PDB file of C-alpha atoms in Angstrom:
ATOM      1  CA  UNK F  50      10.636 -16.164  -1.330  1.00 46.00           C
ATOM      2  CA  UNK F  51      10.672 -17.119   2.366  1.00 59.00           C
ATOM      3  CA  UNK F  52       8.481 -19.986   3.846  1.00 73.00           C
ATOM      4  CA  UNK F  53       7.176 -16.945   6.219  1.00 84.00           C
ATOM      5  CA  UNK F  54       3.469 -17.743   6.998  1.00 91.00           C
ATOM      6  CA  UNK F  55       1.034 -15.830   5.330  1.00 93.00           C
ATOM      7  CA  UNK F  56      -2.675 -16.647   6.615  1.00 95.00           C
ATOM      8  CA  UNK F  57      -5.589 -14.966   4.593  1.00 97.00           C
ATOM      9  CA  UNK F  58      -7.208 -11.737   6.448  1.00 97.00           C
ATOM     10  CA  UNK F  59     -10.332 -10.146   6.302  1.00 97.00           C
ATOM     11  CA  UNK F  60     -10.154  -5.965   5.314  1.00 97.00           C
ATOM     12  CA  UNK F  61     -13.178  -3.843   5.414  1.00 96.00           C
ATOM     13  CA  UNK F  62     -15.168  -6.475   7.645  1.00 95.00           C
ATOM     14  CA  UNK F  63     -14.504  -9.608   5.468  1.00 96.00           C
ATOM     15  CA  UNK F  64     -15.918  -8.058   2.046  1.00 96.00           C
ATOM     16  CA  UNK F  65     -12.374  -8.087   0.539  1.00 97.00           C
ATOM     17  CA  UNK F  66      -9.657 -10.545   1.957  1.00 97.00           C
ATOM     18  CA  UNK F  67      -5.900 -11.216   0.985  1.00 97.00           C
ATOM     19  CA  UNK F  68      -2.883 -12.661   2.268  1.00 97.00           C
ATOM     20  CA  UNK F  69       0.177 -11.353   3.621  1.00 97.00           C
ATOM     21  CA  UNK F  70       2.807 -12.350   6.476  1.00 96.00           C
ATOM     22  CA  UNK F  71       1.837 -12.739  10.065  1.00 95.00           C
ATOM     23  CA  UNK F  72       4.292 -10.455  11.562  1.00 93.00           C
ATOM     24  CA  UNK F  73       2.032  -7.262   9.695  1.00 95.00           C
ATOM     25  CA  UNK F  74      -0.039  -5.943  12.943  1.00 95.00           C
ATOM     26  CA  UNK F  75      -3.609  -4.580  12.314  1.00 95.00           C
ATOM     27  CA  UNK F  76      -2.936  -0.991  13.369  1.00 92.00           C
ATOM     28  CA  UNK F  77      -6.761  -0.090  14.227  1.00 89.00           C
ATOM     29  CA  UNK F  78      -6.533  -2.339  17.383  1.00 86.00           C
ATOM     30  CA  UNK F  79      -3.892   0.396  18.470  1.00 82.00           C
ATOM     31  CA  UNK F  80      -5.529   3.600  17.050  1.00 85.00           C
ATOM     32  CA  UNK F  81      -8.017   4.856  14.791  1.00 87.00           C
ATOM     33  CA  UNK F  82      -7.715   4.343  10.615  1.00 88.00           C
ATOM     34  CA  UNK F  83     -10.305   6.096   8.533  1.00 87.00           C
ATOM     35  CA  UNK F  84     -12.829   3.752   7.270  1.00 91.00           C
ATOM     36  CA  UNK F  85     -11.376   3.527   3.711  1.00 94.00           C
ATOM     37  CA  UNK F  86      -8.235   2.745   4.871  1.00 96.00           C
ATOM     38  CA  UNK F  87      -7.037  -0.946   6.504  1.00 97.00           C
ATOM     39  CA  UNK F  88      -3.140  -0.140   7.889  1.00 96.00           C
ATOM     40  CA  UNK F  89      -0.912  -2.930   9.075  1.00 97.00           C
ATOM     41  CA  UNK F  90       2.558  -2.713  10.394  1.00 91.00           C
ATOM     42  CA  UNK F  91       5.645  -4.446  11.363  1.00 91.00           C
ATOM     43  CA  UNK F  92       7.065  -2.389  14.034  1.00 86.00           C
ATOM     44  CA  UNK F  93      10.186  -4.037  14.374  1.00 85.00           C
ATOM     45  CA  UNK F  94      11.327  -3.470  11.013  1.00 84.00           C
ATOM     46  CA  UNK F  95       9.259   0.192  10.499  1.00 83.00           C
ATOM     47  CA  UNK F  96       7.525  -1.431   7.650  1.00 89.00           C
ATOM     48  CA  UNK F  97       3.709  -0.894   6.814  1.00 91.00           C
ATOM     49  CA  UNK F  98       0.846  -2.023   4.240  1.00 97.00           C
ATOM     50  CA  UNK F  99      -2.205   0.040   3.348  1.00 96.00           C
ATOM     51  CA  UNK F 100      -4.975  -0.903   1.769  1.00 98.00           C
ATOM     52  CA  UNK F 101      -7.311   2.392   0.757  1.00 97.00           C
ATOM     53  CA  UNK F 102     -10.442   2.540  -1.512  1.00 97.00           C
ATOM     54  CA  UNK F 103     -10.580   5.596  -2.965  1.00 96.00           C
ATOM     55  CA  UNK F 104     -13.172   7.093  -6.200  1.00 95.00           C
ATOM     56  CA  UNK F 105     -12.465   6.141  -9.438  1.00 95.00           C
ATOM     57  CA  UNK F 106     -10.036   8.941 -10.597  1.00 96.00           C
ATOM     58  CA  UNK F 107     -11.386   9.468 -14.245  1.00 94.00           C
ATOM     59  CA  UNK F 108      -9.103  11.852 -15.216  1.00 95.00           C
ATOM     60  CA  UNK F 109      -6.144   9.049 -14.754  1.00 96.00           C
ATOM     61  CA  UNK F 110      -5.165   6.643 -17.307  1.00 95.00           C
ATOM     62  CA  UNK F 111      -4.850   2.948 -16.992  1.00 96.00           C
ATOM     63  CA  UNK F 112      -1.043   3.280 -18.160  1.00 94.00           C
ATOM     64  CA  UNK F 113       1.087   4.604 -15.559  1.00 92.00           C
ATOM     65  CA  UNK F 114      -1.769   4.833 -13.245  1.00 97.00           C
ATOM     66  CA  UNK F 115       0.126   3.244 -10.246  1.00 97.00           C
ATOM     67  CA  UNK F 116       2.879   5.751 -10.833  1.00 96.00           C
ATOM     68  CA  UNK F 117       0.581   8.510 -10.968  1.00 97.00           C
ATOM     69  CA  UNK F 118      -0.460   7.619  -7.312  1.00 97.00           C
ATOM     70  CA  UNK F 119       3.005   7.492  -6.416  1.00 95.00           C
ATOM     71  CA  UNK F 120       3.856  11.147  -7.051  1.00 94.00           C
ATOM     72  CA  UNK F 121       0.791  11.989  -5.185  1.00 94.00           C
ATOM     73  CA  UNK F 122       1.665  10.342  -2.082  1.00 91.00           C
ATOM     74  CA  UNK F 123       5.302  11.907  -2.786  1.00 91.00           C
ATOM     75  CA  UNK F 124       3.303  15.305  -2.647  1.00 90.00           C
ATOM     76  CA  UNK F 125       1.067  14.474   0.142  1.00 88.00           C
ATOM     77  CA  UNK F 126       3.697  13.704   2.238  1.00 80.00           C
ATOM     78  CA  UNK F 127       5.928  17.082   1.154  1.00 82.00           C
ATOM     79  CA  UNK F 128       8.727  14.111   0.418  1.00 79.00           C
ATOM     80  CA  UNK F 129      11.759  15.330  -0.806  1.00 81.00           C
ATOM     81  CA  UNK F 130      13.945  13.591  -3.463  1.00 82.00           C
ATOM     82  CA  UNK F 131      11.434  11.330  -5.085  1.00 88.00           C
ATOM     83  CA  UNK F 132      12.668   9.021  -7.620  1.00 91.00           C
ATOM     84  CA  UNK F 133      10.705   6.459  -9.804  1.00 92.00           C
ATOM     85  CA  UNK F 134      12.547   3.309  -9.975  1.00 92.00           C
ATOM     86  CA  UNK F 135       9.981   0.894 -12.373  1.00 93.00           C
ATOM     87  CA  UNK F 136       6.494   0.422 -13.762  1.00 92.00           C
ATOM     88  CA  UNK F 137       4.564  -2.006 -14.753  1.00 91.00           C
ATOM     89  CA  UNK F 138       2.461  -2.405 -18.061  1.00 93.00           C
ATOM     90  CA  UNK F 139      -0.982  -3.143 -17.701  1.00 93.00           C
ATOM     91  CA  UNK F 140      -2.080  -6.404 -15.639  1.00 90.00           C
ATOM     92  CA  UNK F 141      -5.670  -7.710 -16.496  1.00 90.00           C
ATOM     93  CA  UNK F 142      -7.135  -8.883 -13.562  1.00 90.00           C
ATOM     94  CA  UNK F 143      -9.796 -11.061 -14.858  1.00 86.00           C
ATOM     95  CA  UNK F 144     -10.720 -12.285 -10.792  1.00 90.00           C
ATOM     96  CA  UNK F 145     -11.785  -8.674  -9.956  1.00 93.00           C
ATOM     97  CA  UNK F 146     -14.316  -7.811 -12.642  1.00 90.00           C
ATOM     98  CA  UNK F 147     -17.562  -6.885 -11.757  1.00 91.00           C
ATOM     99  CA  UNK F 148     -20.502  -7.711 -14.187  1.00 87.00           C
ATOM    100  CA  UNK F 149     -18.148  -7.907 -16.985  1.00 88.00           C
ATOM    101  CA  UNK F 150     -16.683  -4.798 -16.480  1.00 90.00           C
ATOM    102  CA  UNK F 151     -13.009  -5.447 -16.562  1.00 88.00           C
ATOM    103  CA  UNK F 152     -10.435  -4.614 -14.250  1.00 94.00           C
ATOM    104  CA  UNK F 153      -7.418  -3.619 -14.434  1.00 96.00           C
ATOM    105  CA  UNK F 154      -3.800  -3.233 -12.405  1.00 96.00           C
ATOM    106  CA  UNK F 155      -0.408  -1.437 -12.446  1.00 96.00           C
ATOM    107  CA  UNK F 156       2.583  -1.086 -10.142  1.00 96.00           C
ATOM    108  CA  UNK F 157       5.539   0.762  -9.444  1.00 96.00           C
ATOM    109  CA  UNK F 158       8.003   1.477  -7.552  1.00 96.00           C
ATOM    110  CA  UNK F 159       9.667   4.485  -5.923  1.00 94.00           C
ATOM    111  CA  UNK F 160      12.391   5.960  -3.644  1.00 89.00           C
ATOM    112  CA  UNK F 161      11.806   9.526  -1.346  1.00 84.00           C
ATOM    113  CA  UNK F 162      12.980  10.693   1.820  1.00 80.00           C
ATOM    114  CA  UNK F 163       9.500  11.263   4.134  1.00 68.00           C
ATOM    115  CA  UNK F 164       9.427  12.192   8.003  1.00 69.00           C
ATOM    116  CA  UNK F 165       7.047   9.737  10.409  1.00 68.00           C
ATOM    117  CA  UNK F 166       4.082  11.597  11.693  1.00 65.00           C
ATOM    118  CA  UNK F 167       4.681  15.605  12.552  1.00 68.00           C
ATOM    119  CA  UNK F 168       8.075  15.349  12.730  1.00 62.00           C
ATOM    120  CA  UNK F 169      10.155  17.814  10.516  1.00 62.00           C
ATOM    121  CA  UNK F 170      12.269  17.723   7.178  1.00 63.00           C
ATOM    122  CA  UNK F 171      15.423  17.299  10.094  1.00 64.00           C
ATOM    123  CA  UNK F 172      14.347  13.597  10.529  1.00 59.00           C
ATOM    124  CA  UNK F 173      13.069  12.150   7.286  1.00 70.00           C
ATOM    125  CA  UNK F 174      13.963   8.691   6.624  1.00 69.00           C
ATOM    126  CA  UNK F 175      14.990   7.217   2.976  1.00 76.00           C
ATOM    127  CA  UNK F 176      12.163   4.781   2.619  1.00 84.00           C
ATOM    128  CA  UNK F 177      11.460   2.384  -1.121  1.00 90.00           C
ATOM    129  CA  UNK F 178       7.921   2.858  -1.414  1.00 93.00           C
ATOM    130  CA  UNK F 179       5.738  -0.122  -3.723  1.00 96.00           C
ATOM    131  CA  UNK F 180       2.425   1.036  -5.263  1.00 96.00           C
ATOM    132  CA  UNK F 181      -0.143  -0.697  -6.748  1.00 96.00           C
ATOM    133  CA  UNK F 182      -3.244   0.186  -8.554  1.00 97.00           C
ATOM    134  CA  UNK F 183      -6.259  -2.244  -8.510  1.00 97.00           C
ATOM    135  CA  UNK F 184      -8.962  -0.488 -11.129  1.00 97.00           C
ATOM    136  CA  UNK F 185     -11.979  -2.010 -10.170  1.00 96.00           C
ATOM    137  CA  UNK F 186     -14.180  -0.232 -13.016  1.00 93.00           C
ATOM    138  CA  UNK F 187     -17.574  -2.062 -12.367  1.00 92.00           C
ATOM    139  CA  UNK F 188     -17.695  -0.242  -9.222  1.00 94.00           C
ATOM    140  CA  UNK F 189     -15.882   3.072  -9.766  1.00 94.00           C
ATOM    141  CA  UNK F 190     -12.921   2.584  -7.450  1.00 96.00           C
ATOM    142  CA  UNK F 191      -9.148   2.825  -7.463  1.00 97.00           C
ATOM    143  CA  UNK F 192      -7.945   0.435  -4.781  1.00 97.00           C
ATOM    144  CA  UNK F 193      -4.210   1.431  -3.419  1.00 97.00           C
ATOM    145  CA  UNK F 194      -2.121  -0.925  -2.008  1.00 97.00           C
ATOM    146  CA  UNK F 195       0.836   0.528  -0.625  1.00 96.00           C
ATOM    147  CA  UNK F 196       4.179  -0.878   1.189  1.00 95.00           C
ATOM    148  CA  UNK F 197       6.996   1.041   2.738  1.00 91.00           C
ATOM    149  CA  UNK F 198      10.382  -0.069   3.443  1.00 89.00           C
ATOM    150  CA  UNK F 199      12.579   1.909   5.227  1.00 85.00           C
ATOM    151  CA  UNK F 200      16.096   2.044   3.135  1.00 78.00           C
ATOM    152  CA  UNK F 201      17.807   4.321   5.709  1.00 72.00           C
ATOM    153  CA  UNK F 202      16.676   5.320   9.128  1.00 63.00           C
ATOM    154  CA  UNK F 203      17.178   8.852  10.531  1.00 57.00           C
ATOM    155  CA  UNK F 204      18.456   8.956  13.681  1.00 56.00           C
ATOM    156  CA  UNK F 205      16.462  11.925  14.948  1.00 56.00           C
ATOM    157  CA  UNK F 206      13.609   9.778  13.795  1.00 55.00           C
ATOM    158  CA  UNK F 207      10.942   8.582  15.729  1.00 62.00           C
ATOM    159  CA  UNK F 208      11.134   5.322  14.318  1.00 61.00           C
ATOM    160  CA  UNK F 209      15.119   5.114  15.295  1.00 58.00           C
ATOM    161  CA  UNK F 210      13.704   4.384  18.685  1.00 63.00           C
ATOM    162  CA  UNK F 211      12.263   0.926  17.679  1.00 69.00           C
ATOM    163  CA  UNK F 212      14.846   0.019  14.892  1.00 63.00           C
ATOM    164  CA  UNK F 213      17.479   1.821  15.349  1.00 59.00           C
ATOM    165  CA  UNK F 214      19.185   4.420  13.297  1.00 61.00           C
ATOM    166  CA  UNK F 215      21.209   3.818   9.898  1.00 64.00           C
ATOM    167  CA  UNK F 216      20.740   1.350   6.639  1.00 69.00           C
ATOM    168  CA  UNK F 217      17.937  -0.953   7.559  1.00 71.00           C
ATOM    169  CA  UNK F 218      18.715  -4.873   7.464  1.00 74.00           C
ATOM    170  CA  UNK F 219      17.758  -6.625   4.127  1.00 75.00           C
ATOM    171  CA  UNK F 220      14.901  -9.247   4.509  1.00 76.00           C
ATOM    172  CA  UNK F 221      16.778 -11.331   3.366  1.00 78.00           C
ATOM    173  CA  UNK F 222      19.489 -11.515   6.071  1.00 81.00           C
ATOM    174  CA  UNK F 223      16.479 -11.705   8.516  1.00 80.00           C
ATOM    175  CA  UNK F 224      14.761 -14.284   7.046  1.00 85.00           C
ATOM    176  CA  UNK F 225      11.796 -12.730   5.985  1.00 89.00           C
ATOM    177  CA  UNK F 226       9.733 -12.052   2.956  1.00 93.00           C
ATOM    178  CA  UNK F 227      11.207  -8.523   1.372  1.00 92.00           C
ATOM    179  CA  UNK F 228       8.175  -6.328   0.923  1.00 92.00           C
ATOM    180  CA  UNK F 229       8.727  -6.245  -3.083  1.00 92.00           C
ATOM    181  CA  UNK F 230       7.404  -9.763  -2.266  1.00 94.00           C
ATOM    182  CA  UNK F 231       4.962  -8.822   0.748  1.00 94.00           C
ATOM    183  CA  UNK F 232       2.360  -6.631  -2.080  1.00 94.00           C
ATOM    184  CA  UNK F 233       3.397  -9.564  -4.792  1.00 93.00           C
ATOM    185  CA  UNK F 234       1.363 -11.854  -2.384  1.00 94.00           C
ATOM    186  CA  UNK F 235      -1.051  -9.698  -1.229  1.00 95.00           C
ATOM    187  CA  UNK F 236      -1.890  -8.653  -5.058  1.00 94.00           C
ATOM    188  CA  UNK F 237      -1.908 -12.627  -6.097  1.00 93.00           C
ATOM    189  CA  UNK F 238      -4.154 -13.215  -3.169  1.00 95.00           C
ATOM    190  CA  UNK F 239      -6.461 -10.084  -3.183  1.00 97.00           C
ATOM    191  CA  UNK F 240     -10.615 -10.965  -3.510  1.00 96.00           C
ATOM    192  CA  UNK F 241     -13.497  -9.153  -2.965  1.00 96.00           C
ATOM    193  CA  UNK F 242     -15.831 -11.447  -1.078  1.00 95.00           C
ATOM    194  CA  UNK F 243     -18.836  -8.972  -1.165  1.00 94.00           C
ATOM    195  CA  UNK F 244     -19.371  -6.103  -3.943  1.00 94.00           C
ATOM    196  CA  UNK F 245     -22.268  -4.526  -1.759  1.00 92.00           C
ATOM    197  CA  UNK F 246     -19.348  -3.244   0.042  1.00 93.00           C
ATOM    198  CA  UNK F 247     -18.974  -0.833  -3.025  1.00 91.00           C
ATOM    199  CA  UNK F 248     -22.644   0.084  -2.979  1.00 79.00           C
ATOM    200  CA  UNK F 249     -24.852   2.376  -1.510  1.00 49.00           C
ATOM    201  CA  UNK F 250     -21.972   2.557   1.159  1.00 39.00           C
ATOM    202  CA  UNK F 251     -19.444   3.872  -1.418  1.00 41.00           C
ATOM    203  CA  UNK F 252     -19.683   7.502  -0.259  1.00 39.00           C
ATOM    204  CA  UNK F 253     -18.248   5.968   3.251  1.00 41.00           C
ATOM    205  CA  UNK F 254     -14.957   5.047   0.810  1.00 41.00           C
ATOM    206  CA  UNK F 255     -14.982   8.407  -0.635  1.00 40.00           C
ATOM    207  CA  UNK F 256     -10.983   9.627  -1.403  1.00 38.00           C
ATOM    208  CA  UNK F 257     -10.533  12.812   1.115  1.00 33.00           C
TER     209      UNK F 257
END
């Protein structure tokens, strides 16, 4: 792992915090994020971590439930290609349960080809895309954590513009933490600071 620095932030106005490198941007200084969604972003490398709170999805199991999310995003975002590289078994995650109700986590990992923004099948980019699956049970909510890392960048992409077009450089010749590591840290380091976040206010965190 690199020695990058990774200083704790506050999501969702300090009720949940975590830690992750410095050179991840908060993207809501730059434009709006829906309110159950905290987006950061390394524009030099095209690579981005969300954080979304979304309602417990009952009819999903506990095994496989990271995956599960990962086809729907590969839906959502009419990628083309998708390929499921690993997943994990079930994590307890004794640090996140809520009057005794346990929680629970799961991760995987997956390859697709997606396009940034409006832009068309013509410039999709090959990006590795890390899910995981916080179950907080206690308070009926699936938290995602998501990281994408661009394998190969499109050059009639928008994002060729910043990076450049063509195989992206490994983290590791730059120096920095790869993202398999980036959601590693931010899962190790993930609290919630203040459950009334998931209270009254849950509606507000509603999955669209």
């Amino acid at each position: 792992m690199s020695g990058e620095f990774c200083p704790v932030r506050p999501l969702f106005g300090g009720a949940i915090s975590t830690a992750f490198p410095q050179r991840f941007q908060d993207v809501s200084n730059v434009r709006q994020v829906p309110d159950h969604q905290e987006v950061f972003v390394d524009p030099s490398r095209d690579e981005s971590l969300i954080f979304e709170l979304l309602d417990f999805k009952t009819d999903v199991g506990d095994n496989g439930s990271a995956s599960w999310f990962l086809h729907d995003l590969a839906r959502e975002q009419d990628a083309e290609g998708f390929k499921l590289i690993e997943q994990s078994e079930i994590i307890e995650a004794p640090g996140l349960s809520f009057r005794n109700i346990p929680a629970v986590a799961t991760t995987a990992i997956g390859e697709m080809a997606i396009s940034k923004g409006k832009q068309g099948r013509e410039a999709q980019n090959l990006v590795r895309v890390y899910v995981a699956n916080l179950r907080l049970k206690g308070v009926d909510t699936d938290v995602l954590v998501t990281a994408y890392e661009p394998i190969h960048i499109n050059p009639l992409s928008e994002s060729a513009v910043a990076v450049g077009s063509g195989l992206a450089v490994p983290a590791s010749q730059s120096g920095i933490m790869p993202m398999s590591d980036v959601i590693k840290q931010s899962l190790s380091t993930f609290k919630v600071n203040d459950w009334s976040l998931f209270g009254s206010s849950a509606s507000v965190y509603a999955s669209s």
